[in-house]
Structure formats: structure tokens, C-alpha cells
CSV table of C-alpha atoms and ligand atoms in Angstrom, one decimal:
chain,number,residue,atom,x,y,z
A,1,MET,CA,16.0,154.6,11.8
A,2,PRO,CA,19.3,153.4,10.1
A,3,LYS,CA,20.7,155.7,7.5
A,4,GLY,CA,19.2,155.2,4.1
A,5,CYS,CA,16.2,153.2,5.3
A,6,GLY,CA,13.4,155.4,4.2
A,7,VAL,CA,10.7,152.7,4.5
A,8,TYR,CA,10.0,150.9,7.7
A,9,ARG,CA,9.1,147.3,7.1
A,10,PRO,CA,8.7,145.2,10.2
A,11,ALA,CA,9.8,141.7,10.6
A,12,GLY,CA,7.1,139.4,9.2
A,13,ALA,CA,6.2,141.8,6.4
A,14,PHE,CA,6.8,139.0,4.1
A,15,ARG,CA,4.3,136.7,5.9
A,16,TYR,CA,2.5,134.6,3.4
A,17,ASN,CA,-1.0,135.7,4.7
A,18,ARG,CA,-2.7,132.5,3.9
A,19,THR,CA,-5.5,133.6,6.1
A,20,VAL,CA,-7.2,137.0,6.7
A,21,ASN,CA,-9.7,137.1,9.6
A,22,ASN,CA,-9.5,133.4,9.7
A,23,ARG,CA,-10.6,133.2,6.1
A,24,GLU,CA,-8.4,130.9,3.9
A,25,LEU,CA,-7.1,132.9,1.1
A,26,SER,CA,-8.0,131.8,-2.4
A,27,PRO,CA,-5.2,130.9,-4.9
A,28,VAL,CA,-5.8,134.2,-6.7
A,29,ASP,CA,-5.5,136.1,-3.3
A,30,ARG,CA,-2.3,134.3,-2.6
A,31,LEU,CA,-1.0,135.1,-6.1
A,32,LEU,CA,-1.8,138.8,-5.6
A,33,ALA,CA,-0.1,138.8,-2.2
A,34,SER,CA,2.9,137.4,-3.8
A,35,ALA,CA,2.9,140.0,-6.5
A,36,ASN,CA,2.7,142.7,-3.8
A,37,ASN,CA,5.7,141.2,-1.9
A,38,ALA,CA,7.6,141.1,-5.2
A,39,LEU,CA,7.0,144.7,-5.9
A,40,ARG,CA,8.0,145.6,-2.3
A,41,THR,CA,11.1,143.5,-2.5
A,42,VAL,CA,12.4,144.9,-5.8
A,43,ALA,CA,11.0,148.4,-5.9
A,44,THR,CA,11.6,149.8,-2.4
A,45,PRO,CA,14.4,149.9,0.0
A,46,ALA,CA,14.6,146.9,2.4
A,47,GLY,CA,13.7,149.0,5.5
A,48,ARG,CA,14.6,148.2,9.1
A,49,PRO,CA,15.7,144.7,9.9
A,50,ALA,CA,14.1,142.9,12.9
A,51,ARG,CA,17.6,142.2,14.4
A,52,PRO,CA,20.6,144.5,14.8
A,53,ASN,CA,23.1,144.5,12.0
A,54,PRO,CA,26.0,142.2,12.9
A,55,ALA,CA,28.4,145.0,11.9
A,56,GLU,CA,26.8,147.4,14.3
A,57,LYS,CA,29.6,147.2,16.9
A,58,VAL,CA,32.4,146.5,14.5
A,59,GLY,CA,34.7,149.4,13.8
A,60,ASP,CA,35.1,150.9,10.3
A,61,ARG,CA,38.6,150.7,8.9
A,62,ASP,CA,40.0,152.7,6.0
A,63,LEU,CA,39.8,150.8,2.7
A,64,THR,CA,41.5,151.8,-0.6
A,65,SER,CA,39.0,152.7,-3.4
A,66,LYS,CA,40.0,149.4,-5.2
A,67,GLN,CA,39.1,147.5,-1.9
A,68,LYS,CA,35.9,149.3,-1.5
A,69,THR,CA,34.9,148.6,-5.1
A,70,HIS,CA,35.6,145.0,-4.7
A,71,ALA,CA,33.8,144.7,-1.4
A,72,ALA,CA,30.8,146.5,-2.9
A,73,GLY,CA,30.7,144.1,-5.8
A,74,LEU,CA,30.7,141.1,-3.5
A,75,MET,CA,28.0,142.7,-1.2
A,76,ARG,CA,25.9,143.5,-4.3
A,77,VAL,CA,26.1,139.9,-5.3
A,78,ASN,CA,25.0,138.9,-1.8
A,79,HIS,CA,22.2,141.4,-1.9
A,80,ALA,CA,21.0,140.0,-5.3
A,81,GLY,CA,21.2,136.5,-3.6
A,82,GLU,CA,18.9,137.7,-0.8
A,83,ILE,CA,16.4,139.1,-3.3
A,84,ALA,CA,16.4,135.6,-4.9
A,85,ALA,CA,15.9,134.1,-1.4
A,86,GLN,CA,12.8,136.2,-0.8
A,87,ALA,CA,11.4,135.1,-4.1
A,88,LEU,CA,12.3,131.5,-3.6
A,89,TYR,CA,10.5,131.4,-0.2
A,90,GLN,CA,7.5,133.3,-1.6
A,91,GLY,CA,7.4,131.0,-4.7
A,92,HIS,CA,7.4,128.0,-2.4
A,93,ALA,CA,4.7,129.5,-0.1
A,94,THR,CA,2.4,130.3,-2.9
A,95,VAL,CA,2.1,126.6,-3.7
A,96,ALA,CA,3.0,125.0,-0.3
A,97,ARG,CA,0.7,122.3,1.0
A,98,ASP,CA,1.9,121.6,4.6
A,99,LYS,CA,1.2,124.4,7.1
A,100,GLY,CA,4.0,123.2,9.4
A,101,ILE,CA,6.5,123.6,6.6
A,102,GLU,CA,5.0,126.9,5.7
A,103,SER,CA,5.8,128.3,9.2
A,104,GLN,CA,9.3,127.0,9.0
A,105,MET,CA,9.6,128.8,5.6
A,106,GLN,CA,8.3,131.9,7.3
A,107,GLN,CA,11.0,131.9,9.9
A,108,ALA,CA,13.7,131.5,7.3
A,109,ALA,CA,12.1,134.2,5.2
A,110,ASP,CA,12.1,136.6,8.1
A,111,GLU,CA,16.0,135.9,8.6
A,112,GLU,CA,16.5,136.3,4.9
A,113,PHE,CA,14.8,139.6,5.1
A,114,ASP,CA,17.3,140.8,7.7
A,115,HIS,CA,20.1,139.6,5.5
A,116,LEU,CA,18.7,141.7,2.7
A,117,ALA,CA,18.5,144.7,4.8
A,118,TRP,CA,22.0,144.2,6.3
A,119,CYS,CA,23.6,143.9,2.8
A,120,GLU,CA,21.7,147.0,1.7
A,121,GLN,CA,23.1,149.0,4.6
A,122,ARG,CA,26.6,147.9,4.0
A,123,LEU,CA,26.3,148.7,0.2
A,124,GLU,CA,25.2,152.2,1.2
A,125,GLU,CA,28.1,152.6,3.5
A,126,LEU,CA,30.4,151.6,0.7
A,127,GLY,CA,28.7,154.3,-1.5
A,128,GLU,CA,27.2,151.8,-3.9
A,129,SER,CA,23.7,150.5,-5.0
A,130,PRO,CA,22.0,147.2,-5.2
A,131,SER,CA,21.9,145.3,-8.6
A,132,ARG,CA,19.8,147.1,-11.2
A,133,LEU,CA,18.6,143.7,-12.3
A,134,ALA,CA,16.8,142.8,-9.1
A,135,PRO,CA,13.4,142.2,-10.9
A,136,ILE,CA,15.1,139.6,-13.0
A,137,TRP,CA,16.7,137.8,-10.0
A,138,TYR,CA,13.4,137.9,-8.2
A,139,ALA,CA,11.2,136.7,-11.1
A,140,GLY,CA,13.6,133.8,-11.9
A,141,ALA,CA,13.9,132.6,-8.3
A,142,PHE,CA,10.1,132.9,-7.9
A,143,ALA,CA,9.4,130.8,-10.9
A,144,ILE,CA,11.8,128.2,-9.8
A,145,GLY,CA,10.4,128.2,-6.2
A,146,ALA,CA,6.8,127.8,-7.4
A,147,ALA,CA,7.8,125.2,-10.0
A,148,SER,CA,9.6,123.0,-7.5
A,149,GLY,CA,6.7,123.5,-5.0
A,150,LEU,CA,4.2,122.3,-7.6
A,151,LEU,CA,6.1,119.0,-7.7
A,152,GLY,CA,5.4,118.6,-3.9
A,153,ASP,CA,6.8,119.9,-0.6
A,154,LYS,CA,9.6,117.3,-0.4
A,155,TRP,CA,11.0,118.6,-3.8
A,156,SER,CA,10.5,122.1,-2.8
A,157,LEU,CA,12.4,121.5,0.4
A,158,GLY,CA,15.1,119.6,-1.6
A,159,PHE,CA,15.5,122.6,-3.8
A,160,ILE,CA,15.9,124.9,-0.7
A,161,ALA,CA,18.4,122.6,1.0
A,162,GLU,CA,20.5,122.5,-2.2
A,163,THR,CA,20.3,126.1,-2.7
A,164,GLU,CA,21.3,126.9,0.9
A,165,ARG,CA,24.2,124.5,0.5
A,166,GLN,CA,25.4,126.2,-2.6
A,167,VAL,CA,24.9,129.6,-0.9
A,168,CYS,CA,27.1,128.5,2.0
A,169,ASP,CA,29.9,127.6,-0.5
A,170,HIS,CA,29.5,130.9,-2.1
A,171,LEU,CA,29.6,132.8,1.1
A,172,ASP,CA,32.8,130.9,2.2
A,173,SER,CA,34.4,132.1,-1.0
A,174,HIS,CA,33.4,135.6,-0.2
A,175,LEU,CA,34.9,135.4,3.2
A,176,GLU,CA,38.2,134.5,1.4
A,177,GLY,CA,37.8,137.3,-1.2
A,178,LEU,CA,36.7,140.1,1.0
A,179,PRO,CA,39.5,142.5,2.0
A,180,VAL,CA,40.9,141.5,5.3
A,181,ASP,CA,40.4,145.0,6.7
A,182,ASP,CA,36.6,145.0,5.7
A,183,ALA,CA,35.6,143.7,9.1
A,184,ARG,CA,32.0,145.1,8.8
A,185,SER,CA,31.2,143.2,5.5
A,186,ARG,CA,32.8,140.2,7.1
A,187,ALA,CA,30.6,140.3,10.3
A,188,ILE,CA,27.5,140.4,8.1
A,189,VAL,CA,28.6,137.6,5.7
A,190,GLU,CA,29.6,135.3,8.7
A,191,THR,CA,26.3,135.6,10.3
A,192,MET,CA,24.4,135.1,7.1
A,193,ARG,CA,26.6,132.0,6.4
A,194,ASP,CA,25.7,130.5,9.7
A,195,GLU,CA,22.0,131.1,9.2
A,196,GLU,CA,22.0,129.8,5.6
A,197,GLU,CA,23.5,126.5,7.0
A,198,GLU,CA,20.7,126.3,9.6
A,199,HIS,CA,18.1,126.9,6.9
A,200,GLY,CA,19.5,124.1,4.8
A,201,GLU,CA,19.6,121.7,7.8
A,202,ASN,CA,16.0,122.6,8.7
A,203,ALA,CA,14.9,121.8,5.2
A,204,VAL,CA,16.6,118.4,5.3
A,205,MET,CA,15.1,117.5,8.7
A,206,ALA,CA,11.7,118.6,7.4
A,207,GLY,CA,12.0,115.9,4.7
A,208,ALA,CA,13.9,117.4,1.8
A,209,ALA,CA,14.4,115.0,-1.2
A,210,GLU,CA,17.9,114.8,-2.6
A,211,LEU,CA,17.9,116.5,-6.0
A,212,PRO,CA,19.3,114.7,-9.2
A,213,ALA,CA,22.8,115.6,-10.0
A,214,PRO,CA,21.9,117.3,-13.3
A,215,VAL,CA,19.6,119.5,-11.5
A,216,LYS,CA,22.2,120.5,-8.9
A,217,ARG,CA,24.6,121.3,-11.8
A,218,LEU,CA,22.0,123.5,-13.6
A,219,MET,CA,21.5,125.3,-10.3
A,220,GLN,CA,25.3,126.0,-10.1
A,221,ILE,CA,25.4,127.3,-13.6
A,222,THR,CA,22.3,129.6,-13.0
A,223,ALA,CA,23.9,130.9,-9.8
A,224,LYS,CA,27.1,131.6,-11.5
A,225,VAL,CA,25.4,133.7,-14.1
A,226,MET,CA,23.7,135.7,-11.4
A,227,THR,CA,26.8,136.2,-9.2
A,228,ARG,CA,29.1,137.2,-12.1
A,229,THR,CA,26.5,139.7,-13.5
A,230,ALA,CA,25.4,141.2,-10.2
A,231,TYR,CA,29.1,141.9,-9.2
A,232,TRP,CA,29.1,144.6,-12.0
A,233,VAL,CA,25.4,145.5,-12.6
B,1,FE2,FE1,20.2,134.8,3.3
B,2,FE2,FE1,18.8,131.1,3.8
């Protein structure tokens, strides 16, 4: 088991569980399942990712303490983003109508879970902890995911497509900002960036609606608050 991963959570632990023993779950059951997932996301270590950490075979180079602090700040922001990604997909799933879209969301959620675990592993290597405001990031993203889902799947997908696009921009800026010698963080962020792009493209292909410009702007402002705060706290 990787260092620091006290809880084994297999891939798919975030499955939406719409059925148990072929019985369709009621809305209350699904809400309780979401609450359970929320607690597991924010209150326990991420556990073991389903796929190897992209930094696994990347050598560790010496970083100055200033470089370490900066890299940890950026990886804490990325970890907070992955907490929000879990919540967003859970929020969508709680109210999703189309089962095909649900299974696409599930695949993305599994990859997001790996991202969460990789960021947590890197933070630990750098001697730092995830954001203490994780419950706030989760609650906010869950509410937004559920609210957009209530408007219908095409708006929910639209929200996901725009979120992933903004996340790609944000990860690009981290690739510019991370210390050049921090090859381990870079390997993780590069893999995440490729997969976020794919999530966004899949949402568009599944019928995402284009969000109105003011909504996109509001999302950028919200993301800025989160990223600036999670860097420090
Ligand atoms: Fe992600
Ligand atoms: Fe993603």
C-alpha cells in the first residue's frame, strides 16, 4: 500500500449505486448514498488509486524549501479541485436522468478519484496536507452539480464541459508555475490535464449545451476564490 494511504478504497467506490440487487434506489436512498460518498471524500484519506501514480517512475530531485512550499500550494489547489470534481459528478448523478450519461459520468468519476489520490500522495511527499476547507469545496460543488442536473442532462453536461475546459486552463498555468525540477508533480499534473480534456470532450459529444457567458464568468470567479484560498489553507 502506498505510503500514507491508510484506507483502501478500490476503484469504483464512488459508483452511484442506483440499483442494489436489481432494485432501483429511491431518491432518498440516492441522497443517503451521496451523503456517504461526501463523508468518505472529505473525512478520510483518498486511499489506493486504481491506476499507478504517473510519478511512480519519475526520479525525485532536490527542491529548495521555497520551491517545495510553492509546489505544495499548487498541489493543494489541485487536490481541492479534485474534491470538487467528485462532488460535481456526485451532484450530477444524484439527479441524472439518462443511464448512458450516468455510466459516462462514472468512468470520469473513477479517473477523478485517481487524480485525488495522486495529488494526496504528492502532497504527503512534499510534507504538506490537503486543504482544511475540503467540506466547503465539496458542498459548493455538489450543490452546483445537482442544481445544473435539475435543469436537465444537457445543462449538467454543459456545466461539466465548461468546468473541464476551465480546469485545463488552470492546469496549464500550473505546468508553467511549478518548479522546473519538480518532475514528480509535473508528471501527475500532465496526466490529469490530458484526462480532464477528454472528460470535457466526452461531455460535449454526449450533448452538452453551451452555457451563457455570464454563467461561465461566474464559474471563473468562483474557481478563482477556491484556488486562491486552497493555495494557503
Ligand atoms: Fe481531475
Ligand atoms: Fe475531469
